[in-house]
Every structure is written in C-alpha cells, then in structure tokens.
Tab-separated table of C-alpha atoms and ligand atoms in Angstrom:
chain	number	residue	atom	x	y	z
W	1128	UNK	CA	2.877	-11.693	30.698
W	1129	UNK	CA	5.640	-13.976	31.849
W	1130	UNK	CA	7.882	-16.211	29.714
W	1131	UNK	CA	9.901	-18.885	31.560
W	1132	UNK	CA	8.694	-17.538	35.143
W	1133	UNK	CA	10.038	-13.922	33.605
W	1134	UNK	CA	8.594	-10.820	32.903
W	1135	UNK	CA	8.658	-10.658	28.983
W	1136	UNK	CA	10.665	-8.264	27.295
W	1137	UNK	CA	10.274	-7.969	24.078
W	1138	UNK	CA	12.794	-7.041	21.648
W	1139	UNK	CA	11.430	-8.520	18.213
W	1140	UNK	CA	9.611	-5.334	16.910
W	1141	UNK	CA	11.552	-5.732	13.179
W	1142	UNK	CA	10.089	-8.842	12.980
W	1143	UNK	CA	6.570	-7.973	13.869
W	1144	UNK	CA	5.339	-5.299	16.877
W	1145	UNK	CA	2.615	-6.026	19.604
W	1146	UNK	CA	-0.652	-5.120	18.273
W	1147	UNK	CA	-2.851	-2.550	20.643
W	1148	UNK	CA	-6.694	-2.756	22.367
W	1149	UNK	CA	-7.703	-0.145	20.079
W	1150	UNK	CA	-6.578	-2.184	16.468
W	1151	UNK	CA	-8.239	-5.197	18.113
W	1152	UNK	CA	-11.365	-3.738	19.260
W	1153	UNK	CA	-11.639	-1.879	15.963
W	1154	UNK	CA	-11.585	-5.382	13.626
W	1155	UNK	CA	-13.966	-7.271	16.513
W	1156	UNK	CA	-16.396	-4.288	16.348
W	1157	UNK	CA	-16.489	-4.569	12.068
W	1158	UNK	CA	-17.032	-8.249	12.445
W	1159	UNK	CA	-19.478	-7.916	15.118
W	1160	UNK	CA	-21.512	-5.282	13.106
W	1161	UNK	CA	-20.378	-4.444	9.661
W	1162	UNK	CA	-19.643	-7.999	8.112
W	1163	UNK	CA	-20.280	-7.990	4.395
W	1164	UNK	CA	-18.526	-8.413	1.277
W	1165	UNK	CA	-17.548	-4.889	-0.327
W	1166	UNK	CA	-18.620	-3.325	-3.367
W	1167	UNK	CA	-20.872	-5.589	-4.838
W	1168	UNK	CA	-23.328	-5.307	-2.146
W	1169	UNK	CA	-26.341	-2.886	-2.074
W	1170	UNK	CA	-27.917	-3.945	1.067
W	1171	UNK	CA	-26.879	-1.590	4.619
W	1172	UNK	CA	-23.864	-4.321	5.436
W	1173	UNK	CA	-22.239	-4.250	2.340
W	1174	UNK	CA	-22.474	-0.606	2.107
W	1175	UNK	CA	-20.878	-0.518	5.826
W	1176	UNK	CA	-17.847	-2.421	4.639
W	1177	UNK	CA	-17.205	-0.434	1.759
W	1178	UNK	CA	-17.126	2.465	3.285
W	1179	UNK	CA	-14.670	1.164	6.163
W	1180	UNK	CA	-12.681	-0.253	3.705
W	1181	UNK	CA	-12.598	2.940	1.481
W	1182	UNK	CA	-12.017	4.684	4.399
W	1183	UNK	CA	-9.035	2.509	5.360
W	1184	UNK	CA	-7.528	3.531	1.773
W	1185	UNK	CA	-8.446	6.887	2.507
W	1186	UNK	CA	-6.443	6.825	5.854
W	1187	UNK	CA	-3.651	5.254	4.353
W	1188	UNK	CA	-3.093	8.140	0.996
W	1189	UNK	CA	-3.347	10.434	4.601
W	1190	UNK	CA	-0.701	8.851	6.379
W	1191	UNK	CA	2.232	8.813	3.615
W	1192	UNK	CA	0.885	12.311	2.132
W	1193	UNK	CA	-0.187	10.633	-0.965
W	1194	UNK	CA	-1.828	13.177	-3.398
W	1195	UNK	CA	-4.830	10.453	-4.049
W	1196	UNK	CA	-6.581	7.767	-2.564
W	1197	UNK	CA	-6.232	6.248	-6.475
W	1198	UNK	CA	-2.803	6.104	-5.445
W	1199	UNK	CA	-2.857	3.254	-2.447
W	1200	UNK	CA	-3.351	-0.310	-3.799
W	1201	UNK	CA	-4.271	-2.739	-0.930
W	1202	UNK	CA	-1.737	-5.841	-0.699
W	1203	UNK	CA	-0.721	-8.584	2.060
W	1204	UNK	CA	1.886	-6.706	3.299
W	1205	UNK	CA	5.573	-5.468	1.243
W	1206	UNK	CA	6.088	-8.584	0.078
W	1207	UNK	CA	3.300	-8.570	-2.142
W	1208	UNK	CA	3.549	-5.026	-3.003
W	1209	UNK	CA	7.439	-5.325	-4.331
W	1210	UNK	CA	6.289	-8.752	-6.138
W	1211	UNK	CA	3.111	-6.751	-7.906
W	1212	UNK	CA	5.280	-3.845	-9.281
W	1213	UNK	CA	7.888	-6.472	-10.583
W	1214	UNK	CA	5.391	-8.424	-12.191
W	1215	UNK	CA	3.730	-5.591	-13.790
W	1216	UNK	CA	5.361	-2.225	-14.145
W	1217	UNK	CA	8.848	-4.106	-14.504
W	1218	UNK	CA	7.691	-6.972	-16.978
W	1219	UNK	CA	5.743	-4.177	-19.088
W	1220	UNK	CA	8.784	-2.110	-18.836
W	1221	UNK	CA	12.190	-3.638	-18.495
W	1222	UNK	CA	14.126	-5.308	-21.203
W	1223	UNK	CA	17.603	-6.963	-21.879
W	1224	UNK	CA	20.514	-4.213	-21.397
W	1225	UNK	CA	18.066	-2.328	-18.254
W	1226	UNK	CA	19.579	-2.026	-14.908
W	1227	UNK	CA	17.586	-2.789	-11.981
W	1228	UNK	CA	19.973	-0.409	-9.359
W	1229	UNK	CA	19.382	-2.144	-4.937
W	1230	UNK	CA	21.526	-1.792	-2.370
W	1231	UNK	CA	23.414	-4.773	-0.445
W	1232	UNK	CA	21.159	-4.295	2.390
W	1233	UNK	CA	18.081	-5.109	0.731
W	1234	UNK	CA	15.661	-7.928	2.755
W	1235	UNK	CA	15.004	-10.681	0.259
W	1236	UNK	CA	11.366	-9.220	-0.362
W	1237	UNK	CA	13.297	-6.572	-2.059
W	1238	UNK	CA	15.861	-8.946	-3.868
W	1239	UNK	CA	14.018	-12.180	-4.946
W	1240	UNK	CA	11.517	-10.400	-6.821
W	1241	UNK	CA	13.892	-8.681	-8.899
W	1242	UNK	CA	16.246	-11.684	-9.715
W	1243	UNK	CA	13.185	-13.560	-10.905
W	1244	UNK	CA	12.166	-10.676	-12.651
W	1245	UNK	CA	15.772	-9.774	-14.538
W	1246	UNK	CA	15.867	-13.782	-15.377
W	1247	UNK	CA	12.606	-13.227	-17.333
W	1248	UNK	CA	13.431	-9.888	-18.465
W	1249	UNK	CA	17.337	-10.164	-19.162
W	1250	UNK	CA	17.874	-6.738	-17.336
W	1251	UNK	CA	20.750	-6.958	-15.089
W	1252	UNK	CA	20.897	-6.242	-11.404
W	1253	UNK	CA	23.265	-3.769	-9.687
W	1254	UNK	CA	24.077	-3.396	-5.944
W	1255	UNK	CA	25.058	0.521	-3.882
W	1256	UNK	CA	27.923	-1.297	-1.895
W	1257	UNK	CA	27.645	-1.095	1.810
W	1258	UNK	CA	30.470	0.532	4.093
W	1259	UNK	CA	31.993	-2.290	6.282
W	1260	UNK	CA	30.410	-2.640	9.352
W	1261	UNK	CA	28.694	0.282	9.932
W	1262	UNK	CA	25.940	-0.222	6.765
W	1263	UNK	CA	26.161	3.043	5.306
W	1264	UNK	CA	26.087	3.391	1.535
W	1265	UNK	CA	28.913	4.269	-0.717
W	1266	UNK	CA	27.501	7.107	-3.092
W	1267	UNK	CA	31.090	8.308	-3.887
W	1268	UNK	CA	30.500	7.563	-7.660
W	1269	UNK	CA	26.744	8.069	-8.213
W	1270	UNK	CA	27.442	8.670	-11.814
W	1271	UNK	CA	28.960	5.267	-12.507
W	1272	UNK	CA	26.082	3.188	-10.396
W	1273	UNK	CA	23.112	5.283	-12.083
W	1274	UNK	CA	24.528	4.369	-15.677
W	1275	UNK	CA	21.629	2.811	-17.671
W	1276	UNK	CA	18.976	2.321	-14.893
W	1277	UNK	CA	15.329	2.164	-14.971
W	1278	UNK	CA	14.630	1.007	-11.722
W	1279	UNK	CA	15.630	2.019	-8.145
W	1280	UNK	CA	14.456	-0.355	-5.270
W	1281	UNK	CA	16.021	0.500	-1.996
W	1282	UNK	CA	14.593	0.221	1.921
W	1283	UNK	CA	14.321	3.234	3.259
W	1284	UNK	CA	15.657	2.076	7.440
W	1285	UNK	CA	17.666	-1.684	7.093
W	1286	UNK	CA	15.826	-4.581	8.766
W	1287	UNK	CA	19.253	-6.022	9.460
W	1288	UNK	CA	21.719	-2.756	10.284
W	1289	UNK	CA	19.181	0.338	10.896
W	1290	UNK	CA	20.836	2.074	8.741
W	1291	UNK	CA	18.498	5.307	7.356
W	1292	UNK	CA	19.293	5.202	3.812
W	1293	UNK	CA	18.760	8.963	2.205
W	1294	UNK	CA	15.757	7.683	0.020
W	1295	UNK	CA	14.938	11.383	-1.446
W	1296	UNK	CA	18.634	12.517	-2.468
W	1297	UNK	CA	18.586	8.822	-4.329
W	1298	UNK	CA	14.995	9.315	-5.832
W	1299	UNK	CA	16.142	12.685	-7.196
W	1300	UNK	CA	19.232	11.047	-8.871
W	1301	UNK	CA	17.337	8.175	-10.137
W	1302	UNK	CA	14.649	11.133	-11.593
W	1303	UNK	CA	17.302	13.130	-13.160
W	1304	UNK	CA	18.397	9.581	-15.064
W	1305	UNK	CA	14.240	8.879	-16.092
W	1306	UNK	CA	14.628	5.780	-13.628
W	1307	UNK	CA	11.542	5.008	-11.690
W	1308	UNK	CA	11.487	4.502	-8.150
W	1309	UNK	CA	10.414	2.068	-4.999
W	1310	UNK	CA	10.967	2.609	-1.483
W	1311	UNK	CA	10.546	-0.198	0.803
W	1312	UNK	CA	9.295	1.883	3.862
W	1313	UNK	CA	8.362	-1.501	6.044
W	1314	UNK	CA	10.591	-0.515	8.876
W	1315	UNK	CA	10.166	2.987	8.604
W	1316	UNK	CA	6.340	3.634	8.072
W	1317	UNK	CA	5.479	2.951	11.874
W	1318	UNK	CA	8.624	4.573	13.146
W	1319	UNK	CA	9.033	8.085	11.506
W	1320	UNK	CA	6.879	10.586	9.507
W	1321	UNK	CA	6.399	9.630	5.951
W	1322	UNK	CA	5.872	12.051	3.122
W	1323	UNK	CA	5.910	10.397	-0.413
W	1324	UNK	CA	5.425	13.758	-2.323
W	1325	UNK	CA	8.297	15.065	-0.038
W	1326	UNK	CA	10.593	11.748	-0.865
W	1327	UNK	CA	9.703	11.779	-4.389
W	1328	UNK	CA	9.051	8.048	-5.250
W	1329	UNK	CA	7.261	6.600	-7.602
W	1330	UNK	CA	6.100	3.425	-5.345
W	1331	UNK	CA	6.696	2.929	-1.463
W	1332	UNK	CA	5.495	-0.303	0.317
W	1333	UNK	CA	4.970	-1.241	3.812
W	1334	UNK	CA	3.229	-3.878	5.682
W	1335	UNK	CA	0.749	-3.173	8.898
W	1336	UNK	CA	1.699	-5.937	11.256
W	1337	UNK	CA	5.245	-4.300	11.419
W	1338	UNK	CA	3.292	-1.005	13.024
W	1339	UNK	CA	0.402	-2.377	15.030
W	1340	UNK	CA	-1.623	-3.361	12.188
W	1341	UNK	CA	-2.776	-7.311	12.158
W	1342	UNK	CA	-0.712	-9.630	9.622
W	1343	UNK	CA	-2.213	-9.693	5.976
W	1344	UNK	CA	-2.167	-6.259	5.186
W	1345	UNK	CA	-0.252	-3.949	3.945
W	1346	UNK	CA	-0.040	-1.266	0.909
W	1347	UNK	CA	1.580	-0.211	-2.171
W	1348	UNK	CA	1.539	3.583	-2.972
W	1349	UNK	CA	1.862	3.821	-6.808
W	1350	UNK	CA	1.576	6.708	-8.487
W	1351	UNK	CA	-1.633	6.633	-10.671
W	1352	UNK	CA	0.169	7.616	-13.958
W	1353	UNK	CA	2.096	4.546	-13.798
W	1354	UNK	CA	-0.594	2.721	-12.600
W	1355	UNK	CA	-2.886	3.354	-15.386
W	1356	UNK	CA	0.030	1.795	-17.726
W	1357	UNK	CA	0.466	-0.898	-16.067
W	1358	UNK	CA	-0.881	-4.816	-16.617
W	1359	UNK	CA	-2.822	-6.468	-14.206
W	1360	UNK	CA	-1.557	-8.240	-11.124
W	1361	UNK	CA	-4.099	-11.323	-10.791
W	1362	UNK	CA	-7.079	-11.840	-12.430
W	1363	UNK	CA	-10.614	-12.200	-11.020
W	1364	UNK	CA	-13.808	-10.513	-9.223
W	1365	UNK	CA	-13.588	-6.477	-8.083
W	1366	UNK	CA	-10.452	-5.947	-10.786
W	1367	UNK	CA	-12.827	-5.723	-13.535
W	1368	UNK	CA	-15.497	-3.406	-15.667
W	1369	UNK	CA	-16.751	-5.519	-18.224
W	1370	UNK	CA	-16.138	-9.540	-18.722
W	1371	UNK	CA	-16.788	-12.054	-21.810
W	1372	UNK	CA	-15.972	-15.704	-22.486
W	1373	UNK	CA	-12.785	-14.441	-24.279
W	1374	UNK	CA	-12.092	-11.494	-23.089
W	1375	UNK	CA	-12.199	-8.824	-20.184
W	1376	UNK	CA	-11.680	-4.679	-19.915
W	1377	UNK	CA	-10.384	-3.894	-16.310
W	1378	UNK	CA	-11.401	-1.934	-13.331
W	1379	UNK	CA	-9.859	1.679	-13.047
W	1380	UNK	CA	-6.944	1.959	-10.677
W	1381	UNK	CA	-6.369	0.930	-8.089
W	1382	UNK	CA	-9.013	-1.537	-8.146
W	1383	UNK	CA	-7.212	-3.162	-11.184
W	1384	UNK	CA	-4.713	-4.238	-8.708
W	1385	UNK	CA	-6.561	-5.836	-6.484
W	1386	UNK	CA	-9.019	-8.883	-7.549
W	1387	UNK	CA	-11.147	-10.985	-5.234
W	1388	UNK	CA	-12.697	-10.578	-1.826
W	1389	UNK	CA	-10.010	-7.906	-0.093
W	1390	UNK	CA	-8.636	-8.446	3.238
W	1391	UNK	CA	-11.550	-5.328	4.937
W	1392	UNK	CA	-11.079	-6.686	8.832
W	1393	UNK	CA	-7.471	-6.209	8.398
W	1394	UNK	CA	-8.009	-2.431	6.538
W	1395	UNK	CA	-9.714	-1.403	9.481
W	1396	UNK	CA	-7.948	-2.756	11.766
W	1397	UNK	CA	-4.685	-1.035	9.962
W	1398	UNK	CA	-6.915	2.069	9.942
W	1399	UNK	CA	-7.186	1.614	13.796
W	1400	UNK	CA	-3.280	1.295	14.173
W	1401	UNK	CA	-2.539	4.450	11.618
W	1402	UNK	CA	-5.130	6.441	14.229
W	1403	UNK	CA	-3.090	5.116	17.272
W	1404	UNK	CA	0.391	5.817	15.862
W	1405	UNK	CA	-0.583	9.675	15.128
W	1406	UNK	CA	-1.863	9.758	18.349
W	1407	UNK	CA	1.416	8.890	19.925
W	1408	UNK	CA	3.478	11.346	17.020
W	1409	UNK	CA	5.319	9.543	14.713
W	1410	UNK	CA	8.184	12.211	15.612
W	1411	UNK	CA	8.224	11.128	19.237
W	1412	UNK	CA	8.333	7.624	18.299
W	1413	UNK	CA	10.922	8.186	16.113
W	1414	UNK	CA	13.323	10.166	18.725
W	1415	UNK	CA	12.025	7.383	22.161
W	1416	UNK	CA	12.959	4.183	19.031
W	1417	UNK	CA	16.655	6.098	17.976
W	1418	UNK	CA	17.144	7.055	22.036
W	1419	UNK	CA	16.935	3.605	22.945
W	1420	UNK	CA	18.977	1.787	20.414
W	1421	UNK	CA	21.672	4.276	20.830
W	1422	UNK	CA	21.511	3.123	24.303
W	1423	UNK	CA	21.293	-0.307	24.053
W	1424	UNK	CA	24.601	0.110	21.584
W	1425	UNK	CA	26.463	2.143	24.141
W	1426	UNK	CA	25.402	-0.797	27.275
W	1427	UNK	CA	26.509	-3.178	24.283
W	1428	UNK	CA	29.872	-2.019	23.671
W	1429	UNK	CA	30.653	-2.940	27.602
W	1430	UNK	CA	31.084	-6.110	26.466
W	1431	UNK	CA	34.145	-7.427	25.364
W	1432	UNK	CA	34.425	-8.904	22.525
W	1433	UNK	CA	31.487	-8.011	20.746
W	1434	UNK	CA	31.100	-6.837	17.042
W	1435	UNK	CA	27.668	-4.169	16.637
W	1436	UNK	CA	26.823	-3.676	13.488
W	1437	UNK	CA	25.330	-0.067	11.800
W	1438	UNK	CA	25.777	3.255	11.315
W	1439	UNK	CA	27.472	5.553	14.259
W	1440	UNK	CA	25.745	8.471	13.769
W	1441	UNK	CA	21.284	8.126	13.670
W	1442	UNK	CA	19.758	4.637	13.439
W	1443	UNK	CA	16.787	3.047	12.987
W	1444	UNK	CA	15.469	1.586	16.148
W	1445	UNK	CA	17.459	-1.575	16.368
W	1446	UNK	CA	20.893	-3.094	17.361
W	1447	UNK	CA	22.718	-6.241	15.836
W	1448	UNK	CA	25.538	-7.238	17.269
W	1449	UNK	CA	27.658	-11.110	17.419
W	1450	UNK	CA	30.211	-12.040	19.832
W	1451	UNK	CA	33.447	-13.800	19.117
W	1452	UNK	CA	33.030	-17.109	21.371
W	1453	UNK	CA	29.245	-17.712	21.609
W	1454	UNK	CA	27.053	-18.438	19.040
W	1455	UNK	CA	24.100	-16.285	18.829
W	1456	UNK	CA	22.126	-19.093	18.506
W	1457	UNK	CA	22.919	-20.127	22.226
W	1458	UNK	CA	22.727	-16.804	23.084
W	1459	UNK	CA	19.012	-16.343	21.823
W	1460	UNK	CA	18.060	-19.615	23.781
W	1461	UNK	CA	19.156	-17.787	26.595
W	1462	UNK	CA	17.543	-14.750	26.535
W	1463	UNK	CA	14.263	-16.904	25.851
W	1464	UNK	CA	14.967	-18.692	29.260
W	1465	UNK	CA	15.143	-15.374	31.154
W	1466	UNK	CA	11.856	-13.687	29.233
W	1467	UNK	CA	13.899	-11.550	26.307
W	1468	UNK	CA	12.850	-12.056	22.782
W	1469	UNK	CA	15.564	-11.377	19.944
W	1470	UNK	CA	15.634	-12.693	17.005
W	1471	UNK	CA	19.076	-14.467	15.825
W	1472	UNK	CA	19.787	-15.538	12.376
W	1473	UNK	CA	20.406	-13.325	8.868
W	1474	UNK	CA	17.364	-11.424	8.633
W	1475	UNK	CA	16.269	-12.092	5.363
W	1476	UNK	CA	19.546	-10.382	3.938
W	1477	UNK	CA	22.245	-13.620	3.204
W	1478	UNK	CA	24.000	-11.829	0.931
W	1479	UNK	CA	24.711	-8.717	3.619
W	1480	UNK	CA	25.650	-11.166	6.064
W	1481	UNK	CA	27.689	-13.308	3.485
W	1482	UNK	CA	29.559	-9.744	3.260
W	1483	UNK	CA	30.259	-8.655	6.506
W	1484	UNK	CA	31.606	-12.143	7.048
W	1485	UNK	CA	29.334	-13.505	9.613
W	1486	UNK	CA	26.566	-16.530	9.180
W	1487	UNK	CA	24.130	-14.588	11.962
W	1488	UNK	CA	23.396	-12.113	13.627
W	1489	UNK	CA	21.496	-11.005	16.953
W	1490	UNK	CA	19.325	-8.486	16.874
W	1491	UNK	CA	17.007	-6.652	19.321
W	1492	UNK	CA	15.030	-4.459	17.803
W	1493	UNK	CA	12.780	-1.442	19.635
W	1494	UNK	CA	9.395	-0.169	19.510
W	1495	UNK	CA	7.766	3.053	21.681
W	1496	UNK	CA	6.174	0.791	24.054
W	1497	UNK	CA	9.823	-0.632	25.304
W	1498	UNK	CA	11.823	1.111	28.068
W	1499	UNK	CA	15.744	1.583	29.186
W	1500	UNK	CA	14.280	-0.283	32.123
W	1501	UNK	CA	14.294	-3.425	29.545
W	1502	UNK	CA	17.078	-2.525	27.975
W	1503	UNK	CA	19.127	-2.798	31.380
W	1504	UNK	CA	17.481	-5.892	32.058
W	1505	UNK	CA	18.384	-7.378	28.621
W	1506	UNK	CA	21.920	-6.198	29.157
W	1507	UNK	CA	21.945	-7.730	32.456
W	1508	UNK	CA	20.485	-10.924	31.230
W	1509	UNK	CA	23.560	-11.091	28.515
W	1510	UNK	CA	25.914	-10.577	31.421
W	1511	UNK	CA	24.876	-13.645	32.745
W	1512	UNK	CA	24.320	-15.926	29.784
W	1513	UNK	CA	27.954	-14.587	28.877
W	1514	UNK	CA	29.354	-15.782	32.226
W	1515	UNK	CA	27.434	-19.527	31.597
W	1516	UNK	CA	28.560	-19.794	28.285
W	1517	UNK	CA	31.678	-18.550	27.189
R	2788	LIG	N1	11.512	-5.192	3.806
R	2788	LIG	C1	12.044	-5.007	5.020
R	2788	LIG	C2	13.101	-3.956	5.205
R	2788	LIG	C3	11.607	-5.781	6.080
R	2788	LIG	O1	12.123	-5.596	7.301
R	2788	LIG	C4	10.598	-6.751	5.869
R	2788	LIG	C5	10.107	-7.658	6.986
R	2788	LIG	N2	11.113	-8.157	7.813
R	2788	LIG	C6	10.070	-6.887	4.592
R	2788	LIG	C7	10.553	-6.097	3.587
R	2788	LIG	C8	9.007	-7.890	4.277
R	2788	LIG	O2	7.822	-7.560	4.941
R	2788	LIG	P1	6.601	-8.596	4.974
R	2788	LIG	O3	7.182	-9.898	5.425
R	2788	LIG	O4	5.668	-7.991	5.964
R	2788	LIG	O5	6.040	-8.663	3.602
C-alpha cells in the first residue's frame, strides 16, 4: 500500500513483522469451522479445537527442538512468559543474598520483572556490562560476574543493538555454577534456527507477532523438571485436577501454567506462521536479515555525522543509528512523510541508552520480505530529510 502518496517501506520488523495470507487464512478457517472451547468439550467442535490447539503446542516443542510437548507453556507473548517464571520458579526459589545475573541490553520485559521480583525476594541484581558502542558483552572476568548466581536471564539477539549474544557458552557457565537459565529468544525465534537442547537453557521465551504470528501469543519453553516444582501462575479453569471450597490439587504441566479459556485462534494461527517460516528456511532468513543490515550500516556510514550503534562483526537484522544535529524524532516524522516506517525512541532498554549517552535512538529494523531496493530508497529518503533539516 501507499503511505503519504508513497510506496510503504517498512522497516519496523523489531517492533512487530507483517503477518502473511497463510497465518490469516489459517485463524479465519478455525473460526469459520472449528470454534469451540478446548478440553472440556466432548462434542466434534470442541474436540476440533483441542486438537488444533494441541497441535499448535506440538508445532511449537518442534520448532525450538524441545524434547516434549510438556515442555511449551502457552503465554501472551515474552512478556508474560519472563513475568510467569519470576513469579513462580524465582519466588519459590530465590532468597536474600541470590544473584539474579542480565546483561545491560536487556528490553524491560527482561528487567522489570526481575527488579519487582529481587524487591520481594531481597536477591540482588547484576548486569554483563556492554562494550561502548558496539553492544558486545564483556566476559573478560566470567568468574567474578557468575559469583553466587541462581539465575541467568539474557536475550539471545538485542532489540535495541542486534547484538547476538553467545547464549550457549553463557548457559554452560551458568550450569557449571547450578544457576538456572532463561533466554529471551523474541528477536531471534523468527530470524535464525533455534535448538534449546543444543543452547542448553532451562527456559526460552518468544512472542508470535514478532515472526508472523498474530499479537497475543507467544510461549515459554520450560523444562518439565522445573516445571513440576514450580507454583502456579494464576488460578482458575483448565489449571486444575481436583477443586473444593478450600482447597484445589493442580493440573499436570504444562496445563498448570495456563488457567482459563487459552488464546486457540492465535495457536493456530502461530502454528500457520511456524509452517511458513520453515518453508522459507530459517537459515536463509537469517543470512537475507544479517545481508541487509550490514548493508543498510555500510549506506549509513555515508553520512556524516552519524553515530550506528552494534557489533562490527554479525548482527541481528537491524541498524540503530542517531545523528549529531537532528533529532531522531524529526527524522522519524520524515521518513513517515515519504512512506518509511522506523521506529525512534529507547526501545524498551533506558538504562542501555542512559549508557551509551543518548536519550533515542533510530532504528530500522529488517525482515525476509524487505529488499536493498528499500534500503536504497530509505537511504535516499534520509538524504533528503538531512538536506531539509539540518
Ligand atoms: N524482549 C525483546 C528482546 C524484545 O525485542 C521484545 C519486544 N520488543 C520483548 C522482549 C517483549 O516482547 P512482547 O512485547 O511481545 O512481550
């Protein structure tokens, strides 16, 4: 479509990506001829439903490599997943004098949680300092930042940098220290094979809108063990086996986890998007999403002075960058006038930003269906908003 008279480019995949026919045919056909509530049921409908929905939890223990289907708990998205394990693996398990060990990249879905948690709890939180500009993490005294942990919460590709963090060398420290671990895999699930055995975490969340899924939907992988030890989330119908006026026994995992009516249009349609991303290869997506933010960084750099942010080397498939005289703010409202969508601001990571010294950031971020066509267009587009307003 067009946007201000221009063809739209857009550049705002981080935030959420485009959804394809397929995903949207998929949750219009379950509506149109599957509609019922799940498990209760024992009429044709219901029995439809469950089985799409099972199937979609099926598909999902498929896609990360998960050794069981127990092991994928159904949430809203990473947000909800990061806020369940705090609430109950970390208030079950953390106590006063625990280290809860992040990086300074972490989106405040993977912060928040854990502040309100260690203010309950009395753990502390620790940070893996960042590198300067380019994002990396400083592991040159691993020893030192693993000292008393029991968690590890890190993203696995940074929503604000793109910075690939090396999530299975970290997992195997945090293992050889008895720390359990989460991986926050929402910007790398829909752009990059994901193995959970292979990465050796104990949870990984991601949401589906950020990789063609519809909004509302997401998952938690959590290994079963843990699961089995761990409280309730929320209380309610489908979490439970047996309930009295005082008193209730629970569900088995990983239907403990997840009480009330589930979101099932928004499992299959996440089922629909998992089909259409391992149609494309997750490995082609991968190198077409690194190809073109490596280009878009090298048309950046023309520019002179401009500050991009990330690593040097491999990167995620996005591009933040701020220029000394224009505010990105004026420089988003720009784009938006000639058809390019970024997204301008501090990504959900303050603190990161509050670090590298700069209120905002812009960022266009990349997904397979864009092109170098856009890219040259977006550059071109910057050329002339640079001209107007600098
Ligand atoms: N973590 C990262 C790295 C993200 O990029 C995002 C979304 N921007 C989230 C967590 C939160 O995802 P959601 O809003 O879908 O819960």
């Amino acid at each position: 479509q067009k946007i201000n008279r221009h063809p739209l480019v857009y550049f705002d995949n981080a935030a959420t990506t485009q959804k394809p026919r397929p995903v949207l045919e998929a949750i219009q056909r379950y509506y149109e001829h599957d509609n019922a509530n799940v498990h209760r049921g024992i009429h044709e409908l219901s029995n439809r439903a469950t089985a799409a929905y099972e199937g979609a939890r099926e598909r999902v223990a498929q896609f990360i490599n998960a050794p069981s289907t127990k092991d994928i708990i159904f949430t809203r998205g990473t947000t909800e997943a990061i806020n369940l394990v705090a609430a109950t693996w970390g208030a079950a398990n953390l106590r006063e004098g625990d280290v809860i060990l992040l990086t300074e990249l972490e989106h405040h879905s993977n912060l928040v949680p854990w502040q309100l948690l260690a203010q309950r709890t009395g753990a502390a939180l620790r940070f893996i300092p960042v590198t300067g500009d380019e994002g990396t993490l400083d592991l040159s005294d691993l020893d030192a930042l693993f000292r008393d942990v029991k968690l590890l919460s890190i993203t696995h590709i940074s929503n604000a940098l793109g910075t690939i963090n090396p999530v299975a060398e970290l997992c195997a420290k945090a293992r050889a220290v008895g720390a359990v671990t989460l991986v926050d895999a929402a910007q790398s699930a829909g752009h990059l094979p994901l193995d959970v055995q292979a990465i050796g975490c104990d949870f990984l969340s991601f949401s589906g809108h950020k990789l063609c899924g519809p909004t509302g939907i997401g998952a938690l992988y959590a290994r079963t063990a843990l699961q089995e030890a761990m409280p309730p989330y929320q209380g309610g119908g489908e979490m439970i086996a047996t309930v009295t006026f005082q008193s209730s026994e629970y569900h088995v995992p990983p239907h403990k986890f997840e009480a009330g009516t589930p979101n099932i249009a928004g499992a299959v349609g996440l089922h629909a998007a998992l089909d259409y991303l391992d149609d494309l290869g997750r490995e082609n997506i991968h190198a077409h999403d690194t190809e073109l933010a490596s280009y878009a960084k090298d048309r950046l750099a023309e520019f002179d002075g401009i500050r991009i942010f990330g690593p040097a080397g491999d990167r995620g498939g996005l591009v933040s960058f701020v220029f000394e005289n224009v505010h990105a703010l004026d420089l988003a409202t720009m784009a938006d006038q000639q058809g390019v969508a970024i997204r301008i601001g501090h990504h959900c990571t303050q603190p990161l930003h509050d670090k590298l010294g700069v209120p905002a950031t812009a960022r266009a971020s990349f997904y397979f269906y864009n092109t170098r066509a856009e890219v040259d267009r977006f550059i071109e587009v910057l050329q002339k908003g640079m001209k107007l307003l600098s």
